[in-house]
mmCIF file of C-alpha atoms and ligand atoms in Angstrom:
data_model
loop_
_atom_site.group_PDB
_atom_site.id
_atom_site.type_symbol
_atom_site.label_atom_id
_atom_site.label_comp_id
_atom_site.label_asym_id
_atom_site.label_seq_id
_atom_site.Cartn_x
_atom_site.Cartn_y
_atom_site.Cartn_z
ATOM 1 C CA MET J 1 10.750 10.941 -26.320
ATOM 2 C CA SER J 2 8.201 10.351 -29.103
ATOM 3 C CA VAL J 3 6.582 6.986 -29.701
ATOM 4 C CA GLU J 4 6.092 5.256 -33.035
ATOM 5 C CA VAL J 5 2.391 4.933 -33.940
ATOM 6 C CA TYR J 6 1.197 2.741 -36.805
ATOM 7 C CA TYR J 7 -2.138 3.020 -38.625
ATOM 8 C CA ASP J 8 -4.003 0.897 -41.197
ATOM 9 C CA ASP J 9 -1.819 2.147 -44.064
ATOM 10 C CA ASP J 10 1.317 0.958 -42.236
ATOM 11 C CA ALA J 11 0.033 -2.621 -41.887
ATOM 12 C CA ASP J 12 -0.404 -5.354 -44.516
ATOM 13 C CA LEU J 13 -3.438 -7.487 -43.636
ATOM 14 C CA GLY J 14 -2.260 -10.040 -46.207
ATOM 15 C CA LEU J 15 0.533 -11.217 -43.877
ATOM 16 C CA ILE J 16 -1.821 -12.522 -41.198
ATOM 17 C CA GLN J 17 -4.351 -13.696 -43.809
ATOM 18 C CA ALA J 18 -1.610 -15.980 -45.155
ATOM 19 C CA LYS J 19 -1.160 -17.648 -41.734
ATOM 20 C CA LYS J 20 -3.228 -19.984 -39.615
ATOM 21 C CA VAL J 21 -3.800 -18.408 -36.210
ATOM 22 C CA ALA J 22 -4.532 -20.346 -33.023
ATOM 23 C CA VAL J 23 -6.197 -18.236 -30.324
ATOM 24 C CA ILE J 24 -5.665 -19.991 -26.989
ATOM 25 C CA GLY J 25 -8.516 -18.962 -24.665
ATOM 26 C CA TYR J 26 -11.923 -17.553 -25.534
ATOM 27 C CA GLY J 27 -12.666 -15.073 -22.764
ATOM 28 C CA SER J 28 -12.735 -11.294 -22.792
ATOM 29 C CA GLN J 29 -9.797 -10.834 -25.193
ATOM 30 C CA GLY J 30 -9.872 -14.250 -26.881
ATOM 31 C CA HIS J 31 -13.398 -13.941 -28.268
ATOM 32 C CA ALA J 32 -12.709 -10.404 -29.521
ATOM 33 C CA HIS J 33 -9.474 -11.331 -31.312
ATOM 34 C CA ALA J 34 -10.837 -14.560 -32.779
ATOM 35 C CA LEU J 35 -14.112 -13.139 -34.109
ATOM 36 C CA SER J 36 -12.525 -9.996 -35.519
ATOM 37 C CA LEU J 37 -9.648 -11.898 -37.155
ATOM 38 C CA ARG J 38 -12.174 -14.267 -38.717
ATOM 39 C CA ASP J 39 -14.224 -11.320 -39.965
ATOM 40 C CA SER J 40 -10.979 -9.888 -41.404
ATOM 41 C CA GLY J 41 -10.522 -13.029 -43.519
ATOM 42 C CA VAL J 42 -8.028 -14.853 -41.289
ATOM 43 C CA ASP J 43 -8.062 -18.635 -40.780
ATOM 44 C CA VAL J 44 -8.610 -18.974 -37.022
ATOM 45 C CA VAL J 45 -8.778 -21.981 -34.741
ATOM 46 C CA ILE J 46 -9.512 -21.820 -31.004
ATOM 47 C CA GLY J 47 -7.524 -23.762 -28.403
ATOM 48 C CA LEU J 48 -9.474 -24.735 -25.270
ATOM 49 C CA PRO J 49 -9.267 -27.744 -22.964
ATOM 50 C CA GLU J 50 -11.961 -30.433 -23.188
ATOM 51 C CA GLY J 51 -14.701 -29.390 -20.763
ATOM 52 C CA SER J 52 -13.879 -25.658 -20.893
ATOM 53 C CA LYS J 53 -16.972 -23.472 -20.265
ATOM 54 C CA SER J 54 -15.896 -21.332 -23.226
ATOM 55 C CA ARG J 55 -16.121 -24.173 -25.766
ATOM 56 C CA PRO J 56 -19.887 -23.874 -26.440
ATOM 57 C CA LYS J 57 -19.578 -20.074 -26.829
ATOM 58 C CA ALA J 58 -16.859 -20.391 -29.481
ATOM 59 C CA GLU J 59 -18.684 -23.190 -31.278
ATOM 60 C CA GLU J 60 -21.961 -21.213 -31.278
ATOM 61 C CA GLN J 61 -20.073 -18.409 -33.047
ATOM 62 C CA GLY J 62 -19.107 -20.895 -35.776
ATOM 63 C CA LEU J 63 -15.469 -21.238 -34.744
ATOM 64 C CA ARG J 64 -13.531 -24.480 -34.867
ATOM 65 C CA VAL J 65 -12.340 -25.548 -31.422
ATOM 66 C CA LEU J 66 -9.486 -27.957 -30.720
ATOM 67 C CA THR J 67 -7.425 -28.713 -27.642
ATOM 68 C CA PRO J 68 -4.661 -26.127 -27.030
ATOM 69 C CA ALA J 69 -2.040 -28.680 -28.148
ATOM 70 C CA ASP J 70 -3.845 -29.534 -31.408
ATOM 71 C CA ALA J 71 -4.550 -25.873 -32.152
ATOM 72 C CA ALA J 72 -0.887 -24.966 -31.524
ATOM 73 C CA ALA J 73 0.267 -27.841 -33.727
ATOM 74 C CA GLU J 74 -1.855 -26.622 -36.668
ATOM 75 C CA ALA J 75 -1.045 -22.937 -36.361
ATOM 76 C CA ASP J 76 1.703 -20.660 -37.670
ATOM 77 C CA VAL J 77 0.812 -17.936 -35.152
ATOM 78 C CA ILE J 78 -0.186 -18.872 -31.602
ATOM 79 C CA MET J 79 -1.859 -16.057 -29.642
ATOM 80 C CA VAL J 80 -2.001 -16.814 -25.905
ATOM 81 C CA LEU J 81 -5.137 -15.279 -24.388
ATOM 82 C CA ALA J 82 -5.700 -17.557 -21.414
ATOM 83 C CA PRO J 83 -5.414 -16.197 -17.839
ATOM 84 C CA ASP J 84 -1.886 -14.971 -17.052
ATOM 85 C CA THR J 85 -1.502 -17.507 -14.222
ATOM 86 C CA ALA J 86 -2.453 -20.433 -16.499
ATOM 87 C CA GLN J 87 -0.206 -19.455 -19.395
ATOM 88 C CA ARG J 88 3.053 -21.031 -18.194
ATOM 89 C CA HIS J 89 1.315 -24.406 -17.703
ATOM 90 C CA ILE J 90 -0.415 -24.219 -21.102
ATOM 91 C CA TYR J 91 2.904 -23.261 -22.680
ATOM 92 C CA ALA J 92 4.817 -26.173 -21.090
ATOM 93 C CA GLU J 93 2.156 -28.802 -21.729
ATOM 94 C CA SER J 94 0.569 -27.800 -25.030
ATOM 95 C CA ILE J 95 2.480 -25.079 -26.861
ATOM 96 C CA ALA J 96 6.209 -25.797 -26.401
ATOM 97 C CA PRO J 97 5.964 -29.337 -27.862
ATOM 98 C CA ASN J 98 4.266 -27.824 -30.948
ATOM 99 C CA LEU J 99 6.375 -24.697 -31.338
ATOM 100 C CA SER J 100 8.615 -25.501 -34.272
ATOM 101 C CA ALA J 101 11.111 -23.114 -35.863
ATOM 102 C CA GLY J 102 9.524 -20.341 -37.919
ATOM 103 C CA LYS J 103 6.308 -20.123 -35.904
ATOM 104 C CA ALA J 104 5.252 -17.015 -33.989
ATOM 105 C CA LEU J 105 4.170 -16.847 -30.346
ATOM 106 C CA PHE J 106 1.949 -13.857 -29.575
ATOM 107 C CA PHE J 107 0.644 -12.428 -26.288
ATOM 108 C CA GLY J 108 -2.009 -9.879 -25.272
ATOM 109 C CA HIS J 109 -0.050 -8.927 -22.153
ATOM 110 C CA GLY J 110 3.630 -9.361 -21.355
ATOM 111 C CA PHE J 111 3.414 -10.810 -17.820
ATOM 112 C CA ASN J 112 4.816 -14.295 -18.495
ATOM 113 C CA ILE J 113 7.651 -13.129 -20.748
ATOM 114 C CA ARG J 114 8.601 -10.133 -18.564
ATOM 115 C CA TYR J 115 8.884 -12.273 -15.446
ATOM 116 C CA GLY J 116 10.611 -15.217 -17.188
ATOM 117 C CA LEU J 117 7.744 -17.661 -16.594
ATOM 118 C CA ILE J 118 7.771 -18.600 -20.284
ATOM 119 C CA LYS J 119 11.094 -18.916 -22.129
ATOM 120 C CA PRO J 120 10.474 -19.525 -25.854
ATOM 121 C CA PRO J 121 13.191 -21.013 -28.086
ATOM 122 C CA ALA J 122 15.325 -18.587 -30.127
ATOM 123 C CA ASP J 123 13.992 -19.744 -33.520
ATOM 124 C CA VAL J 124 10.431 -18.389 -33.110
ATOM 125 C CA ASP J 125 9.083 -14.829 -33.246
ATOM 126 C CA VAL J 126 7.753 -13.531 -29.930
ATOM 127 C CA ALA J 127 5.501 -10.490 -30.144
ATOM 128 C CA MET J 128 2.649 -8.747 -28.416
ATOM 129 C CA VAL J 129 -0.579 -7.143 -29.604
ATOM 130 C CA ALA J 130 -2.214 -5.696 -26.494
ATOM 131 C CA PRO J 131 -5.415 -3.705 -26.927
ATOM 132 C CA LYS J 132 -5.641 -0.895 -24.385
ATOM 133 C CA GLY J 133 -9.177 -1.738 -23.389
ATOM 134 C CA PRO J 134 -11.448 -4.580 -22.274
ATOM 135 C CA GLY J 135 -12.033 -7.323 -24.825
ATOM 136 C CA HIS J 136 -15.756 -6.682 -25.143
ATOM 137 C CA LEU J 137 -15.046 -3.089 -26.164
ATOM 138 C CA VAL J 138 -12.375 -4.310 -28.618
ATOM 139 C CA ARG J 139 -15.018 -6.431 -30.345
ATOM 140 C CA ARG J 140 -17.760 -3.780 -30.254
ATOM 141 C CA GLN J 141 -15.451 -1.163 -31.750
ATOM 142 C CA TYR J 142 -14.375 -3.528 -34.515
ATOM 143 C CA VAL J 143 -17.996 -4.333 -35.385
ATOM 144 C CA ASP J 144 -18.766 -0.594 -35.446
ATOM 145 C CA GLY J 145 -15.951 -0.060 -37.972
ATOM 146 C CA LYS J 146 -13.664 1.501 -35.370
ATOM 147 C CA GLY J 147 -10.942 0.132 -33.139
ATOM 148 C CA VAL J 148 -9.342 0.236 -29.715
ATOM 149 C CA PRO J 149 -5.748 1.520 -29.742
ATOM 150 C CA CYS J 150 -3.242 -1.181 -28.984
ATOM 151 C CA LEU J 151 0.383 -1.655 -28.037
ATOM 152 C CA VAL J 152 2.691 -3.753 -30.192
ATOM 153 C CA ALA J 153 6.045 -5.123 -29.084
ATOM 154 C CA VAL J 154 8.613 -7.567 -30.384
ATOM 155 C CA GLU J 155 10.650 -9.567 -27.878
ATOM 156 C CA GLN J 156 12.277 -11.900 -30.392
ATOM 157 C CA ASP J 157 12.560 -11.338 -34.138
ATOM 158 C CA ALA J 158 13.695 -14.707 -35.478
ATOM 159 C CA SER J 159 12.085 -14.168 -38.898
ATOM 160 C CA GLY J 160 13.099 -10.535 -39.333
ATOM 161 C CA THR J 161 9.413 -9.744 -40.003
ATOM 162 C CA ALA J 162 7.926 -10.039 -36.505
ATOM 163 C CA LEU J 163 6.873 -6.382 -36.286
ATOM 164 C CA ALA J 164 5.145 -6.495 -39.693
ATOM 165 C CA LEU J 165 3.283 -9.645 -38.615
ATOM 166 C CA ALA J 166 2.242 -8.078 -35.300
ATOM 167 C CA LEU J 167 0.972 -4.974 -37.124
ATOM 168 C CA SER J 168 -0.919 -7.165 -39.567
ATOM 169 C CA TYR J 169 -2.555 -8.979 -36.639
ATOM 170 C CA ALA J 170 -3.357 -5.628 -34.998
ATOM 171 C CA LYS J 171 -5.035 -4.539 -38.243
ATOM 172 C CA GLY J 172 -7.104 -7.737 -38.200
ATOM 173 C CA ILE J 173 -8.634 -6.815 -34.819
ATOM 174 C CA GLY J 174 -9.158 -3.129 -35.668
ATOM 175 C CA GLY J 175 -6.215 -1.869 -33.610
ATOM 176 C CA THR J 176 -4.493 0.062 -36.403
ATOM 177 C CA ARG J 177 -7.757 1.890 -37.177
ATOM 178 C CA ALA J 178 -7.194 3.715 -33.899
ATOM 179 C CA GLY J 179 -3.391 3.433 -33.768
ATOM 180 C CA ALA J 180 -0.865 0.812 -32.683
ATOM 181 C CA ILE J 181 1.876 2.181 -30.437
ATOM 182 C CA ARG J 182 5.308 0.505 -30.429
ATOM 183 C CA THR J 183 6.518 -0.475 -26.977
ATOM 184 C CA THR J 184 8.451 -3.262 -25.235
ATOM 185 C CA PHE J 185 7.237 -6.239 -23.192
ATOM 186 C CA THR J 186 8.770 -4.632 -20.098
ATOM 187 C CA GLU J 187 7.097 -1.253 -20.587
ATOM 188 C CA GLU J 188 3.691 -2.760 -21.412
ATOM 189 C CA THR J 189 3.753 -5.170 -18.477
ATOM 190 C CA GLU J 190 4.929 -2.712 -15.846
ATOM 191 C CA THR J 191 2.654 0.154 -16.910
ATOM 192 C CA ASP J 192 -0.371 -2.125 -17.379
ATOM 193 C CA LEU J 193 0.035 -3.632 -13.897
ATOM 194 C CA PHE J 194 0.613 -0.202 -12.361
ATOM 195 C CA GLY J 195 -2.417 1.289 -14.117
ATOM 196 C CA GLU J 196 -4.807 -1.465 -13.078
ATOM 197 C CA GLN J 197 -3.525 -1.589 -9.488
ATOM 198 C CA ALA J 198 -3.042 2.068 -8.590
ATOM 199 C CA VAL J 199 -5.514 3.923 -10.805
ATOM 200 C CA LEU J 200 -7.986 2.095 -13.040
ATOM 201 C CA CYS J 201 -9.178 -0.831 -10.921
ATOM 202 C CA GLY J 202 -7.596 -0.729 -7.446
ATOM 203 C CA GLY J 203 -7.372 3.036 -7.001
ATOM 204 C CA ALA J 204 -10.747 3.846 -8.567
ATOM 205 C CA ALA J 205 -12.663 1.068 -6.765
ATOM 206 C CA ALA J 206 -11.182 2.019 -3.375
ATOM 207 C CA LEU J 207 -11.931 5.713 -4.008
ATOM 208 C CA VAL J 208 -15.572 4.961 -4.896
ATOM 209 C CA GLN J 209 -16.144 2.564 -1.978
ATOM 210 C CA THR J 210 -14.485 4.895 0.526
ATOM 211 C CA GLY J 211 -16.491 7.922 -0.627
ATOM 212 C CA PHE J 212 -19.709 5.860 -0.405
ATOM 213 C CA GLU J 213 -18.779 4.692 3.123
ATOM 214 C CA VAL J 214 -18.030 8.236 4.330
ATOM 215 C CA LEU J 215 -21.407 9.529 3.102
ATOM 216 C CA THR J 216 -23.532 6.600 4.328
ATOM 217 C CA GLU J 217 -21.738 6.418 7.709
ATOM 218 C CA ALA J 218 -22.597 10.125 8.103
ATOM 219 C CA GLY J 219 -26.286 9.237 7.618
ATOM 220 C CA TYR J 220 -26.875 10.146 3.975
ATOM 221 C CA ALA J 221 -29.113 7.884 1.852
ATOM 222 C CA PRO J 222 -27.153 5.066 0.123
ATOM 223 C CA GLU J 223 -28.984 5.834 -3.148
ATOM 224 C CA VAL J 224 -27.821 9.460 -3.091
ATOM 225 C CA ALA J 225 -24.301 8.365 -2.108
ATOM 226 C CA TYR J 226 -24.264 5.851 -4.995
ATOM 227 C CA PHE J 227 -25.104 8.539 -7.544
ATOM 228 C CA GLU J 228 -22.447 10.883 -6.179
ATOM 229 C CA CYS J 229 -19.605 8.403 -5.780
ATOM 230 C CA LEU J 230 -20.151 5.855 -8.574
ATOM 231 C CA HIS J 231 -22.796 6.732 -11.164
ATOM 232 C CA GLU J 232 -21.597 10.265 -11.894
ATOM 233 C CA LEU J 233 -17.986 9.124 -12.068
ATOM 234 C CA LYS J 234 -18.627 7.789 -15.578
ATOM 235 C CA LEU J 235 -20.004 11.144 -16.707
ATOM 236 C CA ILE J 236 -16.964 12.943 -15.281
ATOM 237 C CA VAL J 237 -14.507 10.413 -16.751
ATOM 238 C CA ASP J 238 -16.259 10.687 -20.143
ATOM 239 C CA LEU J 239 -15.469 14.416 -20.117
ATOM 240 C CA MET J 240 -11.826 13.724 -19.237
ATOM 241 C CA TYR J 241 -11.699 11.075 -21.977
ATOM 242 C CA GLU J 242 -13.050 13.534 -24.551
ATOM 243 C CA GLY J 243 -10.908 16.519 -23.681
ATOM 244 C CA GLY J 244 -8.629 15.833 -20.738
ATOM 245 C CA ILE J 245 -8.970 17.055 -17.171
ATOM 246 C CA ALA J 246 -9.175 20.627 -18.514
ATOM 247 C CA ARG J 247 -12.351 19.786 -20.459
ATOM 248 C CA MET J 248 -13.947 18.269 -17.357
ATOM 249 C CA ARG J 249 -13.073 21.384 -15.343
ATOM 250 C CA TYR J 250 -14.510 23.604 -18.089
ATOM 251 C CA SER J 251 -17.781 21.679 -18.001
ATOM 252 C CA VAL J 252 -18.448 21.456 -14.249
ATOM 253 C CA SER J 253 -19.580 24.409 -12.140
ATOM 254 C CA ASP J 254 -16.961 26.788 -10.748
ATOM 255 C CA THR J 255 -17.979 25.607 -7.264
ATOM 256 C CA ALA J 256 -17.076 22.034 -8.272
ATOM 257 C CA GLU J 257 -13.876 23.232 -9.903
ATOM 258 C CA TYR J 258 -12.801 25.157 -6.794
ATOM 259 C CA GLY J 259 -13.580 22.087 -4.629
ATOM 260 C CA ASP J 260 -11.626 19.890 -7.053
ATOM 261 C CA LEU J 261 -8.558 22.170 -7.078
ATOM 262 C CA SER J 262 -8.517 22.851 -3.332
ATOM 263 C CA ARG J 263 -9.616 19.414 -1.945
ATOM 264 C CA GLY J 264 -8.427 16.874 -4.554
ATOM 265 C CA PRO J 265 -4.755 17.142 -3.520
ATOM 266 C CA ARG J 266 -5.817 16.541 0.115
ATOM 267 C CA VAL J 267 -7.404 13.197 -0.867
ATOM 268 C CA ILE J 268 -4.601 12.068 -3.175
ATOM 269 C CA ASP J 269 -1.744 13.474 -1.113
ATOM 270 C CA SER J 270 1.993 12.786 -0.908
ATOM 271 C CA ARG J 271 1.351 9.668 1.198
ATOM 272 C CA VAL J 272 -0.777 8.230 -1.610
ATOM 273 C CA LYS J 273 1.895 9.156 -4.157
ATOM 274 C CA ASP J 274 4.566 7.433 -2.021
ATOM 275 C CA GLU J 275 2.353 4.327 -1.846
ATOM 276 C CA MET J 276 1.939 4.411 -5.642
ATOM 277 C CA ARG J 277 5.743 4.543 -5.986
ATOM 278 C CA LYS J 278 5.997 1.532 -3.650
ATOM 279 C CA ILE J 279 3.450 -0.377 -5.747
ATOM 280 C CA LEU J 280 5.448 0.456 -8.898
ATOM 281 C CA GLY J 281 8.625 -0.763 -7.163
ATOM 282 C CA GLU J 282 6.970 -4.113 -6.339
ATOM 283 C CA ILE J 283 6.002 -4.474 -10.012
ATOM 284 C CA GLN J 284 9.495 -3.565 -11.240
ATOM 285 C CA ASN J 285 11.373 -5.846 -8.838
ATOM 286 C CA GLY J 286 9.063 -8.824 -9.480
ATOM 287 C CA GLU J 287 7.600 -8.922 -5.944
ATOM 288 C CA PHE J 288 4.001 -8.535 -7.177
ATOM 289 C CA ALA J 289 4.462 -11.265 -9.818
ATOM 290 C CA ARG J 290 5.949 -13.692 -7.259
ATOM 291 C CA GLU J 291 3.117 -12.926 -4.803
ATOM 292 C CA TRP J 292 0.395 -13.423 -7.454
ATOM 293 C CA VAL J 293 1.885 -16.679 -8.762
ATOM 294 C CA ALA J 294 2.206 -18.020 -5.166
ATOM 295 C CA GLU J 295 -1.359 -16.908 -4.344
ATOM 296 C CA ASP J 296 -2.621 -18.739 -7.437
ATOM 297 C CA GLU J 297 -0.629 -21.885 -6.608
ATOM 298 C CA ALA J 298 -2.034 -21.868 -3.049
ATOM 299 C CA GLY J 299 -5.609 -21.943 -4.446
ATOM 300 C CA ARG J 300 -6.162 -18.161 -4.251
ATOM 301 C CA PRO J 301 -7.236 -17.913 -0.558
ATOM 302 C CA ASN J 302 -6.802 -14.127 -0.260
ATOM 303 C CA PHE J 303 -8.156 -13.460 -3.747
ATOM 304 C CA SER J 304 -11.365 -15.393 -2.948
ATOM 305 C CA LYS J 305 -11.779 -13.719 0.446
ATOM 306 C CA TRP J 306 -11.283 -10.201 -0.971
ATOM 307 C CA GLN J 307 -13.575 -10.976 -3.925
ATOM 308 C CA ALA J 308 -16.335 -12.070 -1.514
ATOM 309 C CA GLU J 309 -15.817 -8.979 0.663
ATOM 310 C CA GLY J 310 -16.058 -6.734 -2.400
ATOM 311 C CA ALA J 311 -19.238 -8.433 -3.613
ATOM 312 C CA ALA J 312 -20.803 -8.013 -0.142
ATOM 313 C CA HIS J 313 -20.012 -4.273 0.068
ATOM 314 C CA PRO J 314 -23.272 -2.333 0.566
ATOM 315 C CA ILE J 315 -22.618 -0.256 -2.568
ATOM 316 C CA GLU J 316 -23.313 -3.363 -4.684
ATOM 317 C CA GLU J 317 -26.823 -3.918 -3.293
ATOM 318 C CA THR J 318 -27.698 -0.235 -3.686
ATOM 319 C CA GLY J 319 -26.262 -0.193 -7.209
ATOM 320 C CA ALA J 320 -28.117 -3.337 -8.337
ATOM 321 C CA LYS J 321 -31.434 -1.775 -7.218
ATOM 322 C CA LEU J 322 -30.744 1.581 -8.855
ATOM 323 C CA ARG J 323 -29.451 0.166 -12.128
ATOM 324 C CA GLY J 324 -32.705 -1.789 -12.422
ATOM 325 C CA MET J 325 -34.417 1.609 -12.796
ATOM 326 C CA MET J 326 -31.983 2.793 -15.489
ATOM 327 C CA SER J 327 -33.333 1.639 -18.837
ATOM 328 C CA TRP J 328 -30.502 3.476 -20.591
ATOM 329 C CA VAL J 329 -27.692 1.535 -18.948
ATOM 330 C CA ASP J 330 -25.731 -0.357 -21.610
ATOM 331 C CA ARG J 331 -26.337 -3.996 -22.444
ATOM 332 C CA PRO J 332 -24.521 -6.517 -20.246
ATOM 333 C CA ILE J 333 -20.972 -7.421 -21.257
ATOM 334 C CA THR J 334 -21.851 -11.142 -21.386
ATOM 335 C CA GLU J 335 -23.826 -10.644 -24.605
ATOM 336 C CA THR J 336 -20.932 -10.973 -27.045
ATOM 337 C CA ALA J 337 -18.889 -13.683 -25.317
HETATM 338 N N1 NDP B 401 -9.599 -8.641 -19.948
HETATM 339 C C1 NDP B 401 -9.076 -7.773 -20.800
HETATM 340 O O1 NDP B 401 -9.788 -7.012 -21.429
HETATM 341 C C2 NDP B 401 -7.600 -7.694 -21.049
HETATM 342 C C3 NDP B 401 -6.809 -8.812 -20.923
HETATM 343 N N2 NDP B 401 -5.520 -8.793 -21.365
HETATM 344 C C4 NDP B 401 -4.726 -9.980 -21.292
HETATM 345 O O2 NDP B 401 -5.338 -10.980 -22.138
HETATM 346 C C5 NDP B 401 -5.100 -12.287 -21.612
HETATM 347 C C6 NDP B 401 -6.427 -12.987 -21.415
HETATM 348 O O3 NDP B 401 -7.149 -12.318 -20.401
HETATM 349 P P1 NDP B 401 -8.751 -12.308 -20.379
HETATM 350 O O4 NDP B 401 -9.266 -12.194 -21.769
HETATM 351 O O5 NDP B 401 -9.135 -11.303 -19.342
HETATM 352 O O6 NDP B 401 -9.063 -13.777 -19.839
HETATM 353 P P2 NDP B 401 -10.480 -14.391 -19.409
HETATM 354 O O7 NDP B 401 -10.356 -14.816 -17.988
HETATM 355 O O8 NDP B 401 -11.597 -13.493 -19.805
HETATM 356 O O9 NDP B 401 -10.581 -15.682 -20.336
HETATM 357 C C7 NDP B 401 -9.664 -16.723 -20.236
HETATM 358 C C8 NDP B 401 -9.970 -17.771 -21.285
HETATM 359 O O10 NDP B 401 -8.953 -18.768 -21.229
HETATM 360 C C9 NDP B 401 -9.573 -20.040 -21.071
HETATM 361 N N3 NDP B 401 -8.695 -20.944 -20.364
HETATM 362 C C10 NDP B 401 -8.583 -21.157 -19.025
HETATM 363 N N4 NDP B 401 -7.671 -22.116 -18.801
HETATM 364 C C11 NDP B 401 -7.208 -22.488 -20.026
HETATM 365 C C12 NDP B 401 -6.276 -23.465 -20.465
HETATM 366 N N5 NDP B 401 -5.627 -24.247 -19.589
HETATM 367 N N6 NDP B 401 -6.058 -23.594 -21.784
HETATM 368 C C13 NDP B 401 -6.705 -22.815 -22.694
HETATM 369 N N7 NDP B 401 -7.626 -21.885 -22.330
HETATM 370 C C14 NDP B 401 -7.855 -21.737 -21.016
HETATM 371 C C15 NDP B 401 -10.862 -19.737 -20.327
HETATM 372 O O11 NDP B 401 -11.772 -20.815 -20.507
HETATM 373 P P3 NDP B 401 -12.898 -21.211 -19.393
HETATM 374 O O12 NDP B 401 -14.142 -20.519 -19.834
HETATM 375 O O13 NDP B 401 -13.005 -22.690 -19.484
HETATM 376 O O14 NDP B 401 -12.375 -20.729 -18.060
HETATM 377 C C16 NDP B 401 -11.300 -18.477 -21.055
HETATM 378 O O15 NDP B 401 -11.864 -18.793 -22.294
HETATM 379 C C17 NDP B 401 -4.293 -12.073 -20.329
HETATM 380 O O16 NDP B 401 -2.950 -12.146 -20.675
HETATM 381 C C18 NDP B 401 -4.667 -10.652 -19.916
HETATM 382 O O17 NDP B 401 -3.697 -10.018 -19.097
HETATM 383 C C19 NDP B 401 -4.964 -7.680 -21.960
HETATM 384 C C20 NDP B 401 -5.695 -6.552 -22.119
HETATM 385 C C21 NDP B 401 -7.034 -6.428 -21.575
HETATM 386 C C1 LIG B 402 -7.406 -2.368 -16.763
HETATM 387 C C2 LIG B 402 -7.414 -3.857 -16.693
HETATM 388 C C3 LIG B 402 -6.665 -4.548 -17.824
HETATM 389 O O1 LIG B 402 -5.298 -4.205 -17.779
HETATM 390 C C4 LIG B 402 -7.251 -4.068 -19.130
HETATM 391 C C5 LIG B 402 -8.685 -4.290 -19.443
HETATM 392 O O2 LIG B 402 -6.557 -3.417 -19.875
HETATM 393 C C6 LIG B 402 -6.789 -6.056 -17.637
HETATM 394 O O3 LIG B 402 -5.765 -6.705 -17.337
HETATM 395 O O4 LIG B 402 -7.913 -6.600 -17.762
HETATM 396 MG MG1 MG B 403 -4.663 -3.110 -19.402
HETATM 397 MG MG1 MG B 404 -3.944 -5.833 -17.381
#
């Protein structure tokens, strides 16, 4: 099955330039969308509660900041880029009362629509523009004249032009420079959650920490273990990113390649694959979403405990010391937001 991919020539920037856009939230994604849309000639207003820590950041960047309700009331297009767990409350309290017929409700991730936590009225467009990368990279790429590929999806096409508007928005944040791939809210949500849980965040972090523990528990220096299990991972992933796993295997020694081919499948074995399938099942049947919403409503006790445990892992102390010696390590991600 081939996917539809749209580039700059397939998108009319004029459509989004003719609208007023409210970006609700000014964090990782919010700041990137808002600043890049503004730089693309779009009339943008930011929606943040009074007392939000993000307000001064948005104001320092010259953006107009209103409450979420006032921003939603002014806007034709409302892009929701607040935390997934906060979105249903923001929608009920501030957006729904200001969502009149003909407006468009946009998302950067499909969680709340996929799991029925937000149910928009039938007379508005509901679409998604979801960059496939962290917000700070989305902004940096835009500033550099490039873009991060993104997914676009239409859940509700009340106007008959929802896809064209989503593509126009994607062009405004640099997404169609790299390519905007057509998908659905269901596919984006389920694959995004699976990727971050099993591979990109959960799987990779557990792999790095476990490798570090095995080496240090066997008596090897934490600094040497850090380089092997975390630092060099970026260099290896960069090779995969540039030319796939084959390119990485071409570039490493044949000793490394033999170790990779013969030992890799012992680490990520059929038990791990079965567990990944179970994780995917929990995403598909809504179990993960119910658990996460309940955890959030209970004040996030497990989340806070696991966060603290992660921050106290010995790899963090070793890494902080070593990175202090690395003048070439990139600027901190807090610089642009
Ligand atoms: N992080 C990423 O790169 C990616 C995120 N996404 C999706 O983008 C969306 C936003 O995520 P992300 O950028 O990580 O979020 P962040 O946590 O980085 O930022 C959230 C922003 O929302 C604000 N906020 C919190 N509560 C409210 C509220 N009640 N009303 C209005 N604004 C509020 C926060 O303000 P304050 O400073 O006051 O807390 C902050 O500015 C999510 O749907 C996420 O899944 C999609 C792709 C990648
Ligand atoms: C990989 C994490 C992510 O899905 C992302 C940056 O794309 C997220 O939700 O932050
Ligand atoms: Mg993602
Ligand atoms: Mg995600």
